[in-house]
Amino acid sequence: MTDEQKSFDALEERLNARKTEYETMPVPDAASQAVQAGIRQAARKRKSRLRWYISSISAAALILLFTGCIRVSPAFASFVEQLPGMEGIVSMIRQDKGLMMAIDQSLLQKVGVTDEHDGASLTVEGIITDESRMVIFYTMKGMKDPEKGGYDIDLLDENRKDLPVAFSYASPKPASESGVYEDKIDVAFTESLPPQELTVVFKERGKETKNKWKVTFPVDHNLTKGMKKIIPVNQTMNVDEQRIHVKQAILYPTRLVLDIEYDRNNTKKIFGIRDLHLVDEQGRAWRTDSSSISGSGSSVFFESMYFSTPKKLTLLGSGLSAVDKEELVISINPSSGEIQGGPSSLKLLQSTVQGKNLILEFSIADAQNATSGLSFTNIEDSKGNPFDINEVRWSPSVFEARVVIKNGAAAKGNLTMEIFSYPDQIRAPFSIDIPVNP
């Protein structure tokens, strides 16, 4: 056995050991987990940056879901060896075929910059980036009880201004008694390009000291310069009598972005497309990463096949999440619990006041296998006073939602609300071919 093979086998043993740790980690019923998201339309209008938070338990569940057979390639082994201590999230990263191929093509930028004080440290180990996406790998050490308060993250450009981006990360929680935590920040560039210099800031949440850890490093744009590919599609699908225009696919090293548009004459407002995925001529499925939904359409993100360009792609789906446009606005009397308007499947179970907030609890019939929850926007009382949503919880096992209206106890009269997302699932399978230039 060569020294190189011994190195790979040793790495694989470490990965499998960490895999076993995650498999034995107790995970509560996902139905009870809060899905905290930037779901307020008013906030979207005020801020260009959206943040999506996933609980550390949910992150563990994702690792359990995506953990498969770990077999280490030489290029991937090299990647892990460049980022000491990052083996813990390897199985989750490996499920993104496009990201792994980008790593195999040496697109990883090693950073290795640390900010350490008060016995704790933040290290940005490395990044992968192109014009559409950046993945930031980091390690935290010595953080005290982060699960009690958590951390907020800021991403700043070279002028120390907030990046106009959406990004997601898990709430940090030490993976061992040593207080070490490794994970990634997934950044989507929709309004700008990656900065020349990036600053990552971790801030303690809910603590008087408000400690900060700040890491600044340059971003190399040359590794993926000129690699963007545009694939025209210009086809229209008819799904449950709703027209959906597939305009183009944009292929980047880190992901494929499919641009679609919902016809303005549709009778339903579409919140999402169910079970959407791409399949190539070899039967390989390229899964969706996430989607950014607007009122007229969506940019759907898939794993990238940039370094393994297929000869043929087929877009498949099983239906829609949608509501009739005439049923989007509802009126609620918080005192009596009476609800007017909305889909017939939506019921208000109760409304209660908790401090300054108003808590509304709903049930939704026939929401089996829903991939999204219930949320609202454009919330006003009878005097025209606007309100925001503070928190949303969706329990898919019992088809119930809990919506917390910030300062809603002060609302006068009825509340009018517009449905922003809804778990109703319309089953209508479809498929179309996506042309791919050889």
Short mmCIF file of C-alpha atoms in Angstrom, two decimals:
data_model
loop_
_atom_site.label_atom_id
_atom_site.label_comp_id
_atom_site.label_asym_id
_atom_site.label_seq_id
_atom_site.Cartn_x
_atom_site.Cartn_y
_atom_site.Cartn_z
CA MET A 1 0.00 0.00 0.00
CA THR A 2 1.39 3.39 -0.99
CA ASP A 3 1.75 6.28 1.44
CA GLU A 4 -0.85 8.17 -0.62
CA GLN A 5 -3.38 5.35 -0.29
CA LYS A 6 -2.68 5.12 3.46
CA SER A 7 -3.43 8.86 3.71
CA PHE A 8 -6.74 8.42 1.88
CA ASP A 9 -7.72 5.42 4.03
CA ALA A 10 -6.90 7.31 7.22
CA LEU A 11 -9.00 10.25 6.07
CA GLU A 12 -11.85 7.92 5.21
CA GLU A 13 -11.71 6.40 8.70
CA ARG A 14 -12.01 9.89 10.22
CA LEU A 15 -14.97 10.70 7.97
CA ASN A 16 -16.75 7.49 8.85
CA ALA A 17 -16.12 8.11 12.56
CA ARG A 18 -17.71 11.55 12.27
CA LYS A 19 -20.55 10.04 10.23
CA THR A 20 -21.22 7.63 13.11
CA GLU A 21 -21.38 10.57 15.53
CA TYR A 22 -24.11 12.22 13.47
CA GLU A 23 -26.02 8.94 13.04
CA THR A 24 -26.20 8.48 16.82
CA MET A 25 -27.13 12.13 17.50
CA PRO A 26 -30.70 12.37 18.88
CA VAL A 27 -32.90 14.40 16.54
CA PRO A 28 -36.37 15.61 17.71
CA ASP A 29 -39.42 15.32 15.48
CA ALA A 30 -38.84 17.73 12.62
CA ALA A 31 -42.48 18.70 12.85
CA SER A 32 -41.79 20.61 16.05
CA GLN A 33 -38.92 22.60 14.62
CA ALA A 34 -39.45 26.25 13.82
CA VAL A 35 -38.77 27.27 10.26
CA GLN A 36 -37.47 30.80 10.72
CA ALA A 37 -37.25 32.63 7.44
CA GLY A 38 -37.17 36.07 5.85
CA ILE A 39 -40.76 35.71 4.77
CA ARG A 40 -42.06 39.25 5.25
CA GLN A 41 -42.78 41.06 2.02
CA ALA A 42 -42.30 44.44 3.67
CA ALA A 43 -38.86 43.41 4.84
CA ARG A 44 -38.06 42.28 1.30
CA LYS A 45 -38.93 45.76 0.04
CA ARG A 46 -36.92 47.51 2.72
CA LYS A 47 -33.85 45.32 2.54
CA SER A 48 -32.15 43.64 -0.34
CA ARG A 49 -30.50 41.10 1.90
CA LEU A 50 -32.47 38.06 3.02
CA ARG A 51 -31.31 35.60 5.63
CA TRP A 52 -32.49 32.06 6.15
CA TYR A 53 -31.71 30.34 9.44
CA ILE A 54 -31.70 26.60 10.06
CA SER A 55 -31.56 25.24 13.60
CA SER A 56 -28.53 23.17 14.50
CA ILE A 57 -30.82 20.18 14.99
CA SER A 58 -32.18 20.66 11.49
CA ALA A 59 -28.63 20.81 10.19
CA ALA A 60 -27.94 17.50 11.89
CA ALA A 61 -31.05 16.10 10.29
CA LEU A 62 -29.78 17.24 6.90
CA ILE A 63 -26.50 15.50 7.52
CA LEU A 64 -28.38 12.33 8.43
CA LEU A 65 -30.52 12.67 5.33
CA PHE A 66 -27.67 13.16 2.90
CA THR A 67 -25.03 10.95 4.48
CA GLY A 68 -24.25 8.12 2.11
CA CYS A 69 -21.36 5.96 1.12
CA ILE A 70 -18.18 7.92 1.73
CA ARG A 71 -15.51 7.20 -0.84
CA VAL A 72 -12.73 9.74 -1.03
CA SER A 73 -11.20 10.80 -4.35
CA PRO A 74 -7.64 12.14 -4.37
CA ALA A 75 -8.84 15.65 -5.28
CA PHE A 76 -11.43 15.62 -2.52
CA ALA A 77 -8.92 14.28 -0.01
CA SER A 78 -6.65 17.16 -0.94
CA PHE A 79 -9.52 19.58 -0.35
CA VAL A 80 -10.20 18.23 3.13
CA GLU A 81 -6.54 18.19 4.05
CA GLN A 82 -6.37 21.89 3.16
CA LEU A 83 -9.14 22.58 5.69
CA PRO A 84 -8.14 20.89 8.96
CA GLY A 85 -11.08 19.89 11.12
CA MET A 86 -13.69 20.17 8.34
CA GLU A 87 -14.34 16.42 8.06
CA GLY A 88 -17.55 16.82 10.06
CA ILE A 89 -19.55 18.33 7.20
CA VAL A 90 -17.89 16.42 4.37
CA SER A 91 -20.81 14.05 3.82
CA MET A 92 -23.19 16.99 3.43
CA ILE A 93 -20.94 18.81 0.95
CA ARG A 94 -20.40 15.69 -1.11
CA GLN A 95 -24.10 15.46 -1.99
CA ASP A 96 -23.73 18.56 -4.17
CA LYS A 97 -22.23 16.98 -7.29
CA GLY A 98 -21.58 20.34 -8.92
CA LEU A 99 -19.76 21.70 -5.89
CA MET A 100 -17.64 18.59 -5.65
CA MET A 101 -16.69 18.82 -9.34
CA ALA A 102 -15.72 22.46 -8.77
CA ILE A 103 -13.46 21.31 -5.95
CA ASP A 104 -11.99 18.64 -8.21
CA GLN A 105 -11.23 21.43 -10.72
CA SER A 106 -9.15 23.25 -8.06
CA LEU A 107 -11.63 26.13 -7.64
CA LEU A 108 -11.27 26.13 -3.87
CA GLN A 109 -9.65 29.31 -2.56
CA LYS A 110 -7.78 28.65 0.67
CA VAL A 111 -8.19 31.50 3.19
CA GLY A 112 -7.06 30.38 6.67
CA VAL A 113 -7.64 33.74 8.38
CA THR A 114 -8.53 33.78 12.12
CA ASP A 115 -9.89 36.32 14.58
CA GLU A 116 -9.35 35.24 18.18
CA HIS A 117 -10.19 36.97 21.45
CA ASP A 118 -11.81 36.23 24.82
CA GLY A 119 -10.77 32.60 24.49
CA ALA A 120 -12.80 32.03 21.31
CA SER A 121 -11.91 32.13 17.62
CA LEU A 122 -13.45 32.26 14.16
CA THR A 123 -11.47 30.93 11.19
CA VAL A 124 -12.57 31.19 7.57
CA GLU A 125 -10.89 28.13 6.11
CA GLY A 126 -11.70 28.63 2.41
CA ILE A 127 -14.27 29.64 -0.19
CA ILE A 128 -15.62 28.55 -3.56
CA THR A 129 -17.20 31.31 -5.61
CA ASP A 130 -18.38 32.39 -9.05
CA GLU A 131 -20.75 35.13 -10.24
CA SER A 132 -23.82 33.40 -8.83
CA ARG A 133 -22.83 31.69 -5.58
CA MET A 134 -20.22 31.66 -2.85
CA VAL A 135 -19.74 28.91 -0.26
CA ILE A 136 -17.74 29.97 2.81
CA PHE A 137 -16.25 27.21 4.99
CA TYR A 138 -15.52 28.20 8.58
CA THR A 139 -14.52 26.83 11.98
CA MET A 140 -15.49 28.20 15.40
CA LYS A 141 -13.62 27.27 18.56
CA GLY A 142 -14.22 28.04 22.21
CA MET A 143 -17.62 29.67 21.78
CA LYS A 144 -19.53 29.63 25.08
CA ASP A 145 -23.08 28.22 25.09
CA PRO A 146 -23.95 29.39 21.56
CA GLU A 147 -27.17 27.37 21.62
CA LYS A 148 -28.55 29.73 24.32
CA GLY A 149 -28.10 32.93 22.35
CA GLY A 150 -26.82 32.04 18.91
CA TYR A 151 -24.97 34.24 16.48
CA ASP A 152 -25.87 36.68 13.76
CA ILE A 153 -23.68 36.92 10.69
CA ASP A 154 -22.89 39.99 8.60
CA LEU A 155 -21.19 39.89 5.20
CA LEU A 156 -19.49 43.15 4.22
CA ASP A 157 -17.81 44.32 1.01
CA GLU A 158 -14.51 46.15 0.66
CA ASN A 159 -16.24 49.41 1.71
CA ARG A 160 -17.58 47.71 4.87
CA LYS A 161 -21.15 47.89 3.54
CA ASP A 162 -23.64 45.03 3.75
CA LEU A 163 -23.62 42.83 0.68
CA PRO A 164 -27.00 42.84 -1.15
CA VAL A 165 -27.24 39.06 -1.01
CA ALA A 166 -29.29 36.22 0.42
CA PHE A 167 -27.37 33.74 2.53
CA SER A 168 -28.08 30.76 4.75
CA TYR A 169 -26.30 29.12 7.67
CA ALA A 170 -27.03 26.83 10.59
CA SER A 171 -27.19 28.13 14.15
CA PRO A 172 -23.77 27.19 15.56
CA LYS A 173 -23.67 24.50 18.24
CA PRO A 174 -20.47 22.86 19.52
CA ALA A 175 -20.05 19.34 18.15
CA SER A 176 -17.97 18.23 21.10
CA GLU A 177 -16.83 19.21 24.58
CA SER A 178 -13.97 21.10 22.96
CA GLY A 179 -16.46 23.68 21.66
CA VAL A 180 -15.41 23.21 18.04
CA TYR A 181 -18.01 23.85 15.33
CA GLU A 182 -17.47 23.55 11.56
CA ASP A 183 -19.95 24.56 8.89
CA LYS A 184 -20.54 26.72 5.84
CA ILE A 185 -22.33 29.89 4.76
CA ASP A 186 -24.11 29.61 1.41
CA VAL A 187 -24.36 32.95 -0.39
CA ALA A 188 -26.52 33.77 -3.44
CA PHE A 189 -25.60 36.76 -5.61
CA THR A 190 -28.79 38.11 -7.21
CA GLU A 191 -28.16 41.86 -7.28
CA SER A 192 -24.39 42.11 -7.36
CA LEU A 193 -21.16 40.27 -8.09
CA PRO A 194 -18.79 38.91 -5.42
CA PRO A 195 -16.77 41.70 -3.79
CA GLN A 196 -13.06 42.20 -4.24
CA GLU A 197 -12.65 41.83 -0.51
CA LEU A 198 -15.02 40.14 1.93
CA THR A 199 -15.48 40.59 5.67
CA VAL A 200 -17.33 37.92 7.65
CA VAL A 201 -18.64 39.08 11.04
CA PHE A 202 -20.05 36.82 13.76
CA LYS A 203 -22.01 38.66 16.47
CA GLU A 204 -23.34 37.20 19.70
CA ARG A 205 -27.11 37.38 19.79
CA GLY A 206 -29.04 38.15 22.95
CA LYS A 207 -26.00 38.92 25.09
CA GLU A 208 -25.09 42.19 26.79
CA THR A 209 -21.43 42.00 25.77
CA LYS A 210 -22.24 41.71 22.04
CA ASN A 211 -18.85 40.21 21.25
CA LYS A 212 -17.83 40.20 17.59
CA TRP A 213 -15.43 38.12 15.54
CA LYS A 214 -14.37 39.66 12.26
CA VAL A 215 -12.36 38.09 9.42
CA THR A 216 -11.34 39.96 6.24
CA PHE A 217 -9.77 38.42 3.14
CA PRO A 218 -9.43 39.06 -0.63
CA VAL A 219 -11.64 37.24 -3.16
CA ASP A 220 -10.00 35.90 -6.32
CA HIS A 221 -12.32 36.42 -9.31
CA ASN A 222 -9.94 34.99 -11.88
CA LEU A 223 -10.56 31.31 -11.07
CA THR A 224 -14.05 31.40 -12.61
CA LYS A 225 -13.80 34.46 -14.84
CA GLY A 226 -15.71 34.06 -18.13
CA MET A 227 -17.13 30.64 -17.16
CA LYS A 228 -20.82 31.66 -17.18
CA LYS A 229 -22.84 29.85 -19.89
CA ILE A 230 -26.35 30.90 -21.03
CA ILE A 231 -28.62 28.18 -22.46
CA PRO A 232 -31.77 29.56 -24.18
CA VAL A 233 -34.92 27.49 -23.55
CA ASN A 234 -38.00 29.62 -24.38
CA GLN A 235 -40.65 26.95 -23.78
CA THR A 236 -44.04 27.11 -22.08
CA MET A 237 -45.51 24.46 -19.77
CA ASN A 238 -49.21 24.07 -18.99
CA VAL A 239 -49.56 22.71 -15.45
CA ASP A 240 -53.07 22.45 -13.97
CA GLU A 241 -54.20 25.01 -16.59
CA GLN A 242 -51.52 27.45 -15.40
CA ARG A 243 -48.94 28.63 -17.93
CA ILE A 244 -45.30 28.63 -16.87
CA HIS A 245 -42.66 30.06 -19.21
CA VAL A 246 -39.19 28.50 -18.98
CA LYS A 247 -36.95 31.26 -20.31
CA GLN A 248 -33.33 30.19 -19.97
CA ALA A 249 -30.80 28.22 -17.98
CA ILE A 250 -27.60 29.85 -16.77
CA LEU A 251 -24.79 27.44 -15.98
CA TYR A 252 -22.10 28.35 -13.47
CA PRO A 253 -19.38 26.16 -11.90
CA THR A 254 -21.25 26.11 -8.55
CA ARG A 255 -24.87 25.78 -9.76
CA LEU A 256 -27.36 25.98 -12.61
CA VAL A 257 -29.98 28.74 -12.45
CA LEU A 258 -33.24 28.09 -14.29
CA ASP A 259 -35.27 31.25 -14.96
CA ILE A 260 -39.02 30.75 -15.17
CA GLU A 261 -41.94 33.16 -15.35
CA TYR A 262 -45.57 32.64 -14.35
CA ASP A 263 -48.05 33.93 -16.90
CA ARG A 264 -49.78 37.08 -15.67
CA ASN A 265 -53.14 35.74 -16.88
CA ASN A 266 -52.98 32.65 -14.67
CA THR A 267 -55.96 32.18 -12.36
CA LYS A 268 -53.77 30.99 -9.50
CA LYS A 269 -50.81 32.51 -7.69
CA ILE A 270 -48.00 29.96 -7.82
CA PHE A 271 -45.78 29.74 -4.73
CA GLY A 272 -43.60 26.90 -5.94
CA ILE A 273 -43.23 23.88 -8.20
CA ARG A 274 -43.38 20.46 -6.60
CA ASP A 275 -40.56 17.87 -6.87
CA LEU A 276 -38.68 19.85 -9.52
CA HIS A 277 -35.49 18.20 -10.79
CA LEU A 278 -33.37 17.73 -13.88
CA VAL A 279 -32.47 14.34 -15.35
CA ASP A 280 -29.71 13.82 -17.93
CA GLU A 281 -29.43 11.17 -20.66
CA GLN A 282 -27.70 8.80 -18.22
CA GLY A 283 -30.58 8.98 -15.76
CA ARG A 284 -28.63 11.08 -13.26
CA ALA A 285 -30.82 13.46 -11.28
CA TRP A 286 -29.57 16.97 -10.62
CA ARG A 287 -31.43 18.18 -7.57
CA THR A 288 -32.63 21.64 -6.69
CA ASP A 289 -30.68 23.58 -4.11
CA SER A 290 -33.22 26.30 -3.36
CA SER A 291 -35.40 28.81 -5.12
CA SER A 292 -36.03 32.53 -4.86
CA ILE A 293 -39.69 33.15 -5.57
CA SER A 294 -41.19 36.47 -6.63
CA GLY A 295 -44.70 37.43 -7.61
CA SER A 296 -44.27 36.70 -11.30
CA GLY A 297 -41.71 33.96 -11.42
CA SER A 298 -38.79 32.18 -9.92
CA SER A 299 -35.10 31.47 -10.21
CA VAL A 300 -34.62 27.82 -9.38
CA PHE A 301 -31.16 26.63 -8.37
CA PHE A 302 -29.85 23.17 -9.30
CA GLU A 303 -26.61 21.32 -8.82
CA SER A 304 -24.16 22.33 -11.51
CA MET A 305 -23.18 19.96 -14.30
CA TYR A 306 -20.66 22.50 -15.63
CA PHE A 307 -17.74 20.05 -15.67
CA SER A 308 -19.89 17.14 -16.87
CA THR A 309 -22.09 18.76 -19.51
CA PRO A 310 -24.88 16.35 -20.48
CA LYS A 311 -26.11 15.81 -24.02
CA LYS A 312 -29.72 16.08 -22.92
CA LEU A 313 -31.64 17.40 -19.91
CA THR A 314 -35.28 16.83 -18.98
CA LEU A 315 -37.09 19.05 -16.48
CA LEU A 316 -39.52 17.01 -14.36
CA GLY A 317 -42.05 17.95 -11.70
CA SER A 318 -45.16 16.54 -10.01
CA GLY A 319 -47.30 19.66 -9.59
CA LEU A 320 -47.65 23.07 -7.96
CA SER A 321 -48.11 24.87 -4.69
CA ALA A 322 -50.71 27.48 -5.62
CA VAL A 323 -53.86 29.31 -4.50
CA ASP A 324 -56.63 30.94 -6.55
CA LYS A 325 -55.88 34.66 -6.83
CA GLU A 326 -59.40 35.47 -5.58
CA GLU A 327 -58.59 33.64 -2.33
CA LEU A 328 -55.30 35.32 -1.47
CA VAL A 329 -56.61 37.99 0.95
CA ILE A 330 -58.19 37.02 4.26
CA SER A 331 -59.76 39.02 7.08
CA ILE A 332 -59.47 37.93 10.71
CA ASN A 333 -61.30 39.16 13.80
CA PRO A 334 -58.79 38.41 16.60
CA SER A 335 -61.47 38.72 19.29
CA SER A 336 -64.04 36.32 17.86
CA GLY A 337 -61.67 34.14 15.86
CA GLU A 338 -63.79 34.64 12.76
CA ILE A 339 -62.00 34.34 9.42
CA GLN A 340 -63.30 35.50 6.06
CA GLY A 341 -61.85 34.71 2.66
CA GLY A 342 -58.96 32.42 1.85
CA PRO A 343 -58.94 28.82 0.63
CA SER A 344 -61.61 26.50 2.02
CA SER A 345 -58.85 24.29 3.47
CA LEU A 346 -57.60 27.11 5.76
CA LYS A 347 -59.08 27.25 9.27
CA LEU A 348 -58.24 29.57 12.17
CA LEU A 349 -57.92 27.46 15.33
CA GLN A 350 -57.37 30.27 17.83
CA SER A 351 -55.87 33.72 18.39
CA THR A 352 -54.12 34.67 21.62
CA VAL A 353 -52.18 37.65 22.93
CA GLN A 354 -48.70 37.05 24.35
CA GLY A 355 -47.17 40.25 25.64
CA LYS A 356 -47.23 42.71 22.74
CA ASN A 357 -47.57 40.00 20.11
CA LEU A 358 -50.61 38.35 18.58
CA ILE A 359 -50.38 34.60 18.00
CA LEU A 360 -52.57 33.05 15.29
CA GLU A 361 -52.86 29.28 14.96
CA PHE A 362 -54.18 27.73 11.74
CA SER A 363 -54.89 24.29 10.35
CA ILE A 364 -54.67 23.40 6.66
CA ALA A 365 -56.52 20.34 5.36
CA ASP A 366 -54.94 18.00 2.85
CA ALA A 367 -51.40 19.35 3.21
CA GLN A 368 -49.66 15.97 3.05
CA ASN A 369 -46.09 16.07 1.79
CA ALA A 370 -46.12 19.87 1.67
CA THR A 371 -42.68 21.34 1.01
CA SER A 372 -43.55 24.83 2.25
CA GLY A 373 -45.52 26.27 5.14
CA LEU A 374 -48.06 29.04 5.66
CA SER A 375 -47.09 32.69 5.78
CA PHE A 376 -48.60 36.11 5.13
CA THR A 377 -47.63 39.57 3.90
CA ASN A 378 -49.24 43.04 3.67
CA ILE A 379 -50.75 42.75 7.15
CA GLU A 380 -52.88 45.73 8.25
CA ASP A 381 -55.54 46.45 10.86
CA SER A 382 -58.80 48.33 10.23
CA LYS A 383 -56.99 51.66 10.75
CA GLY A 384 -54.40 50.90 8.09
CA ASN A 385 -51.57 50.27 10.59
CA PRO A 386 -49.00 47.83 9.14
CA PHE A 387 -47.66 44.80 11.02
CA ASP A 388 -44.83 42.35 10.45
CA ILE A 389 -44.50 38.66 11.16
CA ASN A 390 -42.08 37.89 13.96
CA GLU A 391 -42.07 34.10 13.69
CA VAL A 392 -43.68 31.25 11.75
CA ARG A 393 -43.88 27.59 12.78
CA TRP A 394 -45.20 24.92 10.45
CA SER A 395 -45.93 21.42 11.79
CA PRO A 396 -46.31 19.17 8.73
CA SER A 397 -47.25 16.09 10.74
CA VAL A 398 -50.48 17.71 11.97
CA PHE A 399 -50.91 20.30 9.17
CA GLU A 400 -50.88 23.24 11.59
CA ALA A 401 -49.17 26.63 11.50
CA ARG A 402 -48.37 29.15 14.22
CA VAL A 403 -47.93 32.76 13.09
CA VAL A 404 -46.65 35.43 15.50
CA ILE A 405 -47.62 39.02 14.56
CA LYS A 406 -45.11 41.46 16.04
CA ASN A 407 -46.91 44.05 18.22
CA GLY A 408 -50.17 42.55 16.97
CA ALA A 409 -51.83 43.02 20.38
CA ALA A 410 -52.22 46.72 19.47
CA ALA A 411 -54.17 45.98 16.28
CA LYS A 412 -57.49 47.80 15.93
CA GLY A 413 -60.44 45.85 14.55
CA ASN A 414 -59.95 43.18 11.91
CA LEU A 415 -56.61 42.21 10.41
CA THR A 416 -56.36 41.84 6.63
CA MET A 417 -53.55 39.57 5.40
CA GLU A 418 -52.36 38.37 2.03
CA ILE A 419 -51.15 34.79 1.69
CA PHE A 420 -47.43 34.77 0.91
CA SER A 421 -46.86 31.00 0.96
CA TYR A 422 -49.25 28.09 1.27
CA PRO A 423 -48.76 24.32 1.70
CA ASP A 424 -51.57 23.31 -0.66
CA GLN A 425 -50.23 20.82 -3.20
CA ILE A 426 -51.72 20.48 -6.70
CA ARG A 427 -50.69 17.18 -8.26
CA ALA A 428 -50.11 17.55 -12.01
CA PRO A 429 -47.00 15.75 -13.35
CA PHE A 430 -45.10 17.38 -16.23
CA SER A 431 -41.85 17.19 -18.17
CA ILE A 432 -40.09 19.24 -20.84
CA ASP A 433 -36.74 18.86 -22.60
CA ILE A 434 -34.04 21.45 -21.97
CA PRO A 435 -31.72 21.89 -24.99
CA VAL A 436 -28.04 21.59 -24.18
CA ASN A 437 -25.36 22.64 -26.65
CA PRO A 438 -22.79 19.83 -27.17
#
